[in-house]
Coordinates of C-alpha atoms in Angstrom, one line a residue:
X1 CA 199.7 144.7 109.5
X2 CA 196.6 146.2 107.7
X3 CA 194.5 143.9 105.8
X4 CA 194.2 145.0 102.2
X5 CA 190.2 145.5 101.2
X6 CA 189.7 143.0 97.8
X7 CA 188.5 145.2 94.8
X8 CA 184.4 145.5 94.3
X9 CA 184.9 143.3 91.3
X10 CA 186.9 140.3 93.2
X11 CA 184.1 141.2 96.6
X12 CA 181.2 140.7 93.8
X13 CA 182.4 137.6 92.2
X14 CA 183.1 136.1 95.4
X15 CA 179.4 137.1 97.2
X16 CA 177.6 135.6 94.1
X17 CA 179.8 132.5 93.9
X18 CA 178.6 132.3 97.5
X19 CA 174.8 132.9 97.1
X20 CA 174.8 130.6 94.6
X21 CA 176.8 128.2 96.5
X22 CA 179.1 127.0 93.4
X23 CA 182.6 126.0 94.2
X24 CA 185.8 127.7 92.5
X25 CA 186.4 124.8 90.6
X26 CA 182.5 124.4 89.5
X27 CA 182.5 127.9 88.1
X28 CA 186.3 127.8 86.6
X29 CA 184.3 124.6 84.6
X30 CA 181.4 126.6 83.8
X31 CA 183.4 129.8 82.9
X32 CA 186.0 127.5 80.7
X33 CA 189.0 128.7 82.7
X34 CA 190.9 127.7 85.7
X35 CA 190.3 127.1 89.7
X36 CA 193.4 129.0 90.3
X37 CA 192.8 131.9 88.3
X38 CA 189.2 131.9 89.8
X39 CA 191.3 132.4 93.4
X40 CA 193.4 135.1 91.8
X41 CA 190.8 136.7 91.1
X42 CA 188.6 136.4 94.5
X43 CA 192.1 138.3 96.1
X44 CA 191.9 140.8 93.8
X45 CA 195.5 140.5 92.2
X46 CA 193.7 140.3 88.6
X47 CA 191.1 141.9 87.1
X48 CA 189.8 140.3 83.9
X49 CA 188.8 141.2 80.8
X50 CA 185.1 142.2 80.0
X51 CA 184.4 138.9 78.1
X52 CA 185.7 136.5 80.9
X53 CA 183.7 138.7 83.5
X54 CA 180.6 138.2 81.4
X55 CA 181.7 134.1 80.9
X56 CA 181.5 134.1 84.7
X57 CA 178.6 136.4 85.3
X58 CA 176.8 133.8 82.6
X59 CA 178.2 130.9 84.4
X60 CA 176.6 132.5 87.8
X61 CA 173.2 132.7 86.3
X62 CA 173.0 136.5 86.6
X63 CA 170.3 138.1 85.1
X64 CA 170.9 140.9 82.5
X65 CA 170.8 143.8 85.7
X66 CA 172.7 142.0 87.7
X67 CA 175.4 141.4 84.8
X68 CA 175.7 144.9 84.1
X69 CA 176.3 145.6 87.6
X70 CA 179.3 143.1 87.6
X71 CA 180.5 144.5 84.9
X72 CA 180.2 148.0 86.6
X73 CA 182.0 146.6 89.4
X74 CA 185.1 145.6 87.2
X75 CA 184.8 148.7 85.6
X76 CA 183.5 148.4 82.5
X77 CA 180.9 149.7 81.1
X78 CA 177.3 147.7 80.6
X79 CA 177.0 145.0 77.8
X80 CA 173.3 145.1 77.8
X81 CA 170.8 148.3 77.0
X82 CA 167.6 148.6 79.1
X83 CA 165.2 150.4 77.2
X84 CA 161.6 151.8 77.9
X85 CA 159.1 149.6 77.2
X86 CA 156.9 153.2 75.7
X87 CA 160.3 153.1 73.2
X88 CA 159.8 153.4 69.7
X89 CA 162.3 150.9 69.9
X90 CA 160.5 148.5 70.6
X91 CA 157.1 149.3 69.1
X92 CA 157.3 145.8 67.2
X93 CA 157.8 143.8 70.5
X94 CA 154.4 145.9 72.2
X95 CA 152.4 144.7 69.1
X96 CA 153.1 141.6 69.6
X97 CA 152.8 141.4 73.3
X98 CA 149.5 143.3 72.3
X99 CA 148.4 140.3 70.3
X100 CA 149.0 137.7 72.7
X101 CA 147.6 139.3 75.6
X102 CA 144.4 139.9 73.4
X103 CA 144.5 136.3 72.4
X104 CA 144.0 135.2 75.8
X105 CA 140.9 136.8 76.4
X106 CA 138.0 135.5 77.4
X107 CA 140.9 134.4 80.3
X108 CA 142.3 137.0 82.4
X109 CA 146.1 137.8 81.2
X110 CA 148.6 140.3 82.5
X111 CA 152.0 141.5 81.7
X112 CA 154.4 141.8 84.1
X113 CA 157.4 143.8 85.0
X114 CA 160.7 143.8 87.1
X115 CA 161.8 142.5 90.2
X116 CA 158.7 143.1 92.4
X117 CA 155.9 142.4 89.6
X118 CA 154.7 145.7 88.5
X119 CA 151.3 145.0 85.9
X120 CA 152.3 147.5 82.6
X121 CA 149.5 146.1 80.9
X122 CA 146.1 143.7 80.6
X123 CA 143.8 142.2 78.7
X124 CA 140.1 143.3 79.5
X125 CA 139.5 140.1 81.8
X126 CA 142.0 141.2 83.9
X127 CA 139.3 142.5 85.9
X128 CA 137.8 139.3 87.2
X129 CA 140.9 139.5 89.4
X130 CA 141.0 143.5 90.1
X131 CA 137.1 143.5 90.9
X132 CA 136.4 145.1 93.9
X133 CA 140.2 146.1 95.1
X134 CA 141.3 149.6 96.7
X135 CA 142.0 152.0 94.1
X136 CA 145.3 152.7 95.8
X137 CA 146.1 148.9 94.7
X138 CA 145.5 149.1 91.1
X139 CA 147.7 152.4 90.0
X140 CA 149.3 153.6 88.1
X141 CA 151.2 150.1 87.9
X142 CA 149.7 147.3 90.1
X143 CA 152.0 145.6 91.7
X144 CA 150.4 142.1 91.3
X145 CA 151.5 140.0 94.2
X146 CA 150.5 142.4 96.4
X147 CA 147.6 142.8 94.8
X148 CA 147.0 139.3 94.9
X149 CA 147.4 138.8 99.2
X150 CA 146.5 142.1 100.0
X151 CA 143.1 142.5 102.5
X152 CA 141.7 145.2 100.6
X153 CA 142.7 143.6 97.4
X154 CA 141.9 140.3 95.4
X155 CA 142.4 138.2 99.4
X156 CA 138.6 138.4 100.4
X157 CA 137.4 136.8 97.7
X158 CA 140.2 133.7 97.7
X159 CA 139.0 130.8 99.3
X160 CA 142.1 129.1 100.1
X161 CA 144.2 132.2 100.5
X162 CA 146.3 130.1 102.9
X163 CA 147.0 127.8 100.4
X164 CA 147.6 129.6 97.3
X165 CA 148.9 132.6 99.2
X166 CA 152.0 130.4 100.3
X167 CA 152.7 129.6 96.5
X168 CA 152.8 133.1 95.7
X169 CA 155.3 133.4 98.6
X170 CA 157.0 130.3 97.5
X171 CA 158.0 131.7 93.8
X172 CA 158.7 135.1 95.0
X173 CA 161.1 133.7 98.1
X174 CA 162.6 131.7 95.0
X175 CA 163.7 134.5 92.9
X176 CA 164.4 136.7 96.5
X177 CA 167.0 134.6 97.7
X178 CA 170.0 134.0 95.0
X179 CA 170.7 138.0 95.3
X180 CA 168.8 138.8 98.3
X181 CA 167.3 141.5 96.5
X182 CA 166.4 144.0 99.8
X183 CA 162.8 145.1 98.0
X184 CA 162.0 141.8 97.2
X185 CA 163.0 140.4 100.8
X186 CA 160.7 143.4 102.1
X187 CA 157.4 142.3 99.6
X188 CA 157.9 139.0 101.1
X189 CA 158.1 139.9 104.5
X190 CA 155.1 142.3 104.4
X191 CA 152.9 139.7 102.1
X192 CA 153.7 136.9 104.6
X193 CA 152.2 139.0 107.2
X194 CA 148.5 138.9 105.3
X195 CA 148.0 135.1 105.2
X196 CA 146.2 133.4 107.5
X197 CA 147.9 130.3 109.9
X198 CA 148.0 126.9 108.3
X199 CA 149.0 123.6 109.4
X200 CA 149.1 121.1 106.5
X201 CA 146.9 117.9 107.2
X202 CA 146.7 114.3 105.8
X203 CA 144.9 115.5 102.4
X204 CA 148.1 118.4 101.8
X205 CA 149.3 117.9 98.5
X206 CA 151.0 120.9 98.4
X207 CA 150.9 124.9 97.9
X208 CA 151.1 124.9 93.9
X209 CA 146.8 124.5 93.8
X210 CA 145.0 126.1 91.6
X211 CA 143.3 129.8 92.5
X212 CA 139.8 129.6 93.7
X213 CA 138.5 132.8 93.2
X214 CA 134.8 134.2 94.0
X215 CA 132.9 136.3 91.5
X216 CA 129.4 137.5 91.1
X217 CA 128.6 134.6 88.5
X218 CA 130.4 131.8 91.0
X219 CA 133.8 130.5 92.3
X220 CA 136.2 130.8 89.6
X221 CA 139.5 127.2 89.7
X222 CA 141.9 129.0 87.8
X223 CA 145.6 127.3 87.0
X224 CA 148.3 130.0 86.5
X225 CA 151.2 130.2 83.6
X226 CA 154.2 132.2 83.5
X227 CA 155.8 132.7 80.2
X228 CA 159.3 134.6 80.5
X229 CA 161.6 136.1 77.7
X230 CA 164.8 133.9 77.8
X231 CA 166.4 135.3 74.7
X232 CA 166.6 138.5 75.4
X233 CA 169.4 141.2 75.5
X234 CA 167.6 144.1 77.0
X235 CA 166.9 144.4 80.2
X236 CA 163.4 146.1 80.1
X237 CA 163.0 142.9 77.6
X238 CA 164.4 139.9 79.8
X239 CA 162.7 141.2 82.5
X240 CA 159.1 140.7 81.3
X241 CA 156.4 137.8 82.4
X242 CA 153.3 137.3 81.0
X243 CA 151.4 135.7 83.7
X244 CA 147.9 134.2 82.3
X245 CA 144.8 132.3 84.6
X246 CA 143.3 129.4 82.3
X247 CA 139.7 127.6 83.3
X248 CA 140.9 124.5 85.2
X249 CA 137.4 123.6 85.1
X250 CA 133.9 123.9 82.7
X251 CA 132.1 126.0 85.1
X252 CA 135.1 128.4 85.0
X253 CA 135.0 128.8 80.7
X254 CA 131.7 129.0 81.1
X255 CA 131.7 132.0 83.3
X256 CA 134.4 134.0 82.0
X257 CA 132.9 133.5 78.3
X258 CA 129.6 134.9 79.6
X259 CA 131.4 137.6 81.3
X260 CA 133.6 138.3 78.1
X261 CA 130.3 138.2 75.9
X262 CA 128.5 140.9 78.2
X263 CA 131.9 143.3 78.4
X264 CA 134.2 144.4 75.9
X265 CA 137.3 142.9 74.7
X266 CA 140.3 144.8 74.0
X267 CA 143.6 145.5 76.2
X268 CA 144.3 147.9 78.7
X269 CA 147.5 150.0 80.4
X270 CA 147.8 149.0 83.8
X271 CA 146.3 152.0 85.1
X272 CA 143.0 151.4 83.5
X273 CA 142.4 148.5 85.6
X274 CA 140.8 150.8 88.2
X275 CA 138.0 151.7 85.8

């Protein structure tokens, strides 16, 4: 006797309750319905409706994407809009990124985009960090782990690139693995292959240290921030990061206020970053 293929939606629900390793019962709790309608489901003999898929999609942790996609799978069509961050949709939100980016300065800030970390824009300090990088690694949107780890971008100049380089690896494996995102998996594989061998000794306190970057002025200690956009119901929106690099010590203000007082302030695309 033939075995009957499950629907994509009931094949979906199922591989993400498995990534994330919940039980049927922990996400019938989460979802406010039942462990055996959760099992119905998972053998495909009920499909439900587009607010329970989105209860358990919510329930899962999905992002916005990978909601959409659930709900593609069920066959509906997706809850949540994605649009361009160039929109003049959302003109207000880029004035306001604009500002805080800006208000960064004289410390290098960045904004972030999608899965793999794609640099849309940048305050002017941002090139304390670009200084000196391939071309080919800055444009037209930097992706900035790569950037990061790179040898012909920001790696010669980091002095404990095998330290700092593993907790770049560490939040990107983090994000990789719920979805197993192939790109993602890929970035991860190919930045692994940059850093240097390291055995932790008796003074390891661990891979989140702060980034010890050289410069023409001195060796930059620079402690990182991510600041993410929880609340939001775009996708182009709710995947954004501002990722900014504050002094973790005097010598550090000191030298990125001179450098800020010799330059120009201002903000940049990504592409200018080059320049």
């Amino acid at each position: 006797m033939a075995t009957v293929e499950p629907p994509p939606f009931a094949r979906e629900l199922f591989r993400w309750r498995t990534v994330r390793r919940v039980s049927q019962l922990e996400l019938a709790a989460r979802a406010g319905t039942t462990q055996r309608y959760v099992g119905v489901i998972e053998r495909g003999r009920s499909v439900p409706g587009r607010a329970v898929v989105l209860r358990l999609a919510e329930a899962l942790g999905l992002t916005l994407r990978e909601r959409n996609a659930l709900l593609l799978s069920a066959g509906y069509t997706p809850a949540y809009p994605q649009t361009p961050l160039d929109s003049a949709e959302l003109d207000p939100v880029r004035e306001a990124l604009e500002h805080v980016l800006a208000g960064q300065l004289p410390y290098p800030a960045v904004l972030v985009s999608g899965v793999l970390g794609e640099v849309v824009a940048a305050n002017a300090a941002f090139e304390v960090l670009a200084e000196g990088a391939d071309p080919e690694l800055l444009g037209p949107r930097p992706n900035l782990p790569r950037l990061a780890l790179h040898p012909r971008g920001m790696a010669p100049r980091i002095v404990n690139l095998d330290v700092w380089g593993r907790h770049v690896l560490a939040g990107l494996r983090a994000r990789a693995e719920p979805g197993g995102d192939p790109r993602l998996l890929a970035l991860v594989d190919e930045l692994a292959g940059y850093l240097p061998p390291y055995e932790p000794g008796e003074d390891y306190l661990g891979f989140a240290a702060p980034l010890r970057l050289r410069c023409a002025e001195g060796e930059l200690r620079l402690l990182s921030t991510l600041t993410s956009f929880t609340t939001a119901l775009d996708v182009t929106l709710a995947e954004l990061h501002l990722t900014a690099f504050l002094p973790a010590d005097l010598v550090t203000a000191e030298i990125l206020r001179a450098r800020a007082l010799r330059g120009r302030g201002g903000l940049r695309d990504a592409g200018e970053t080059s320049r």
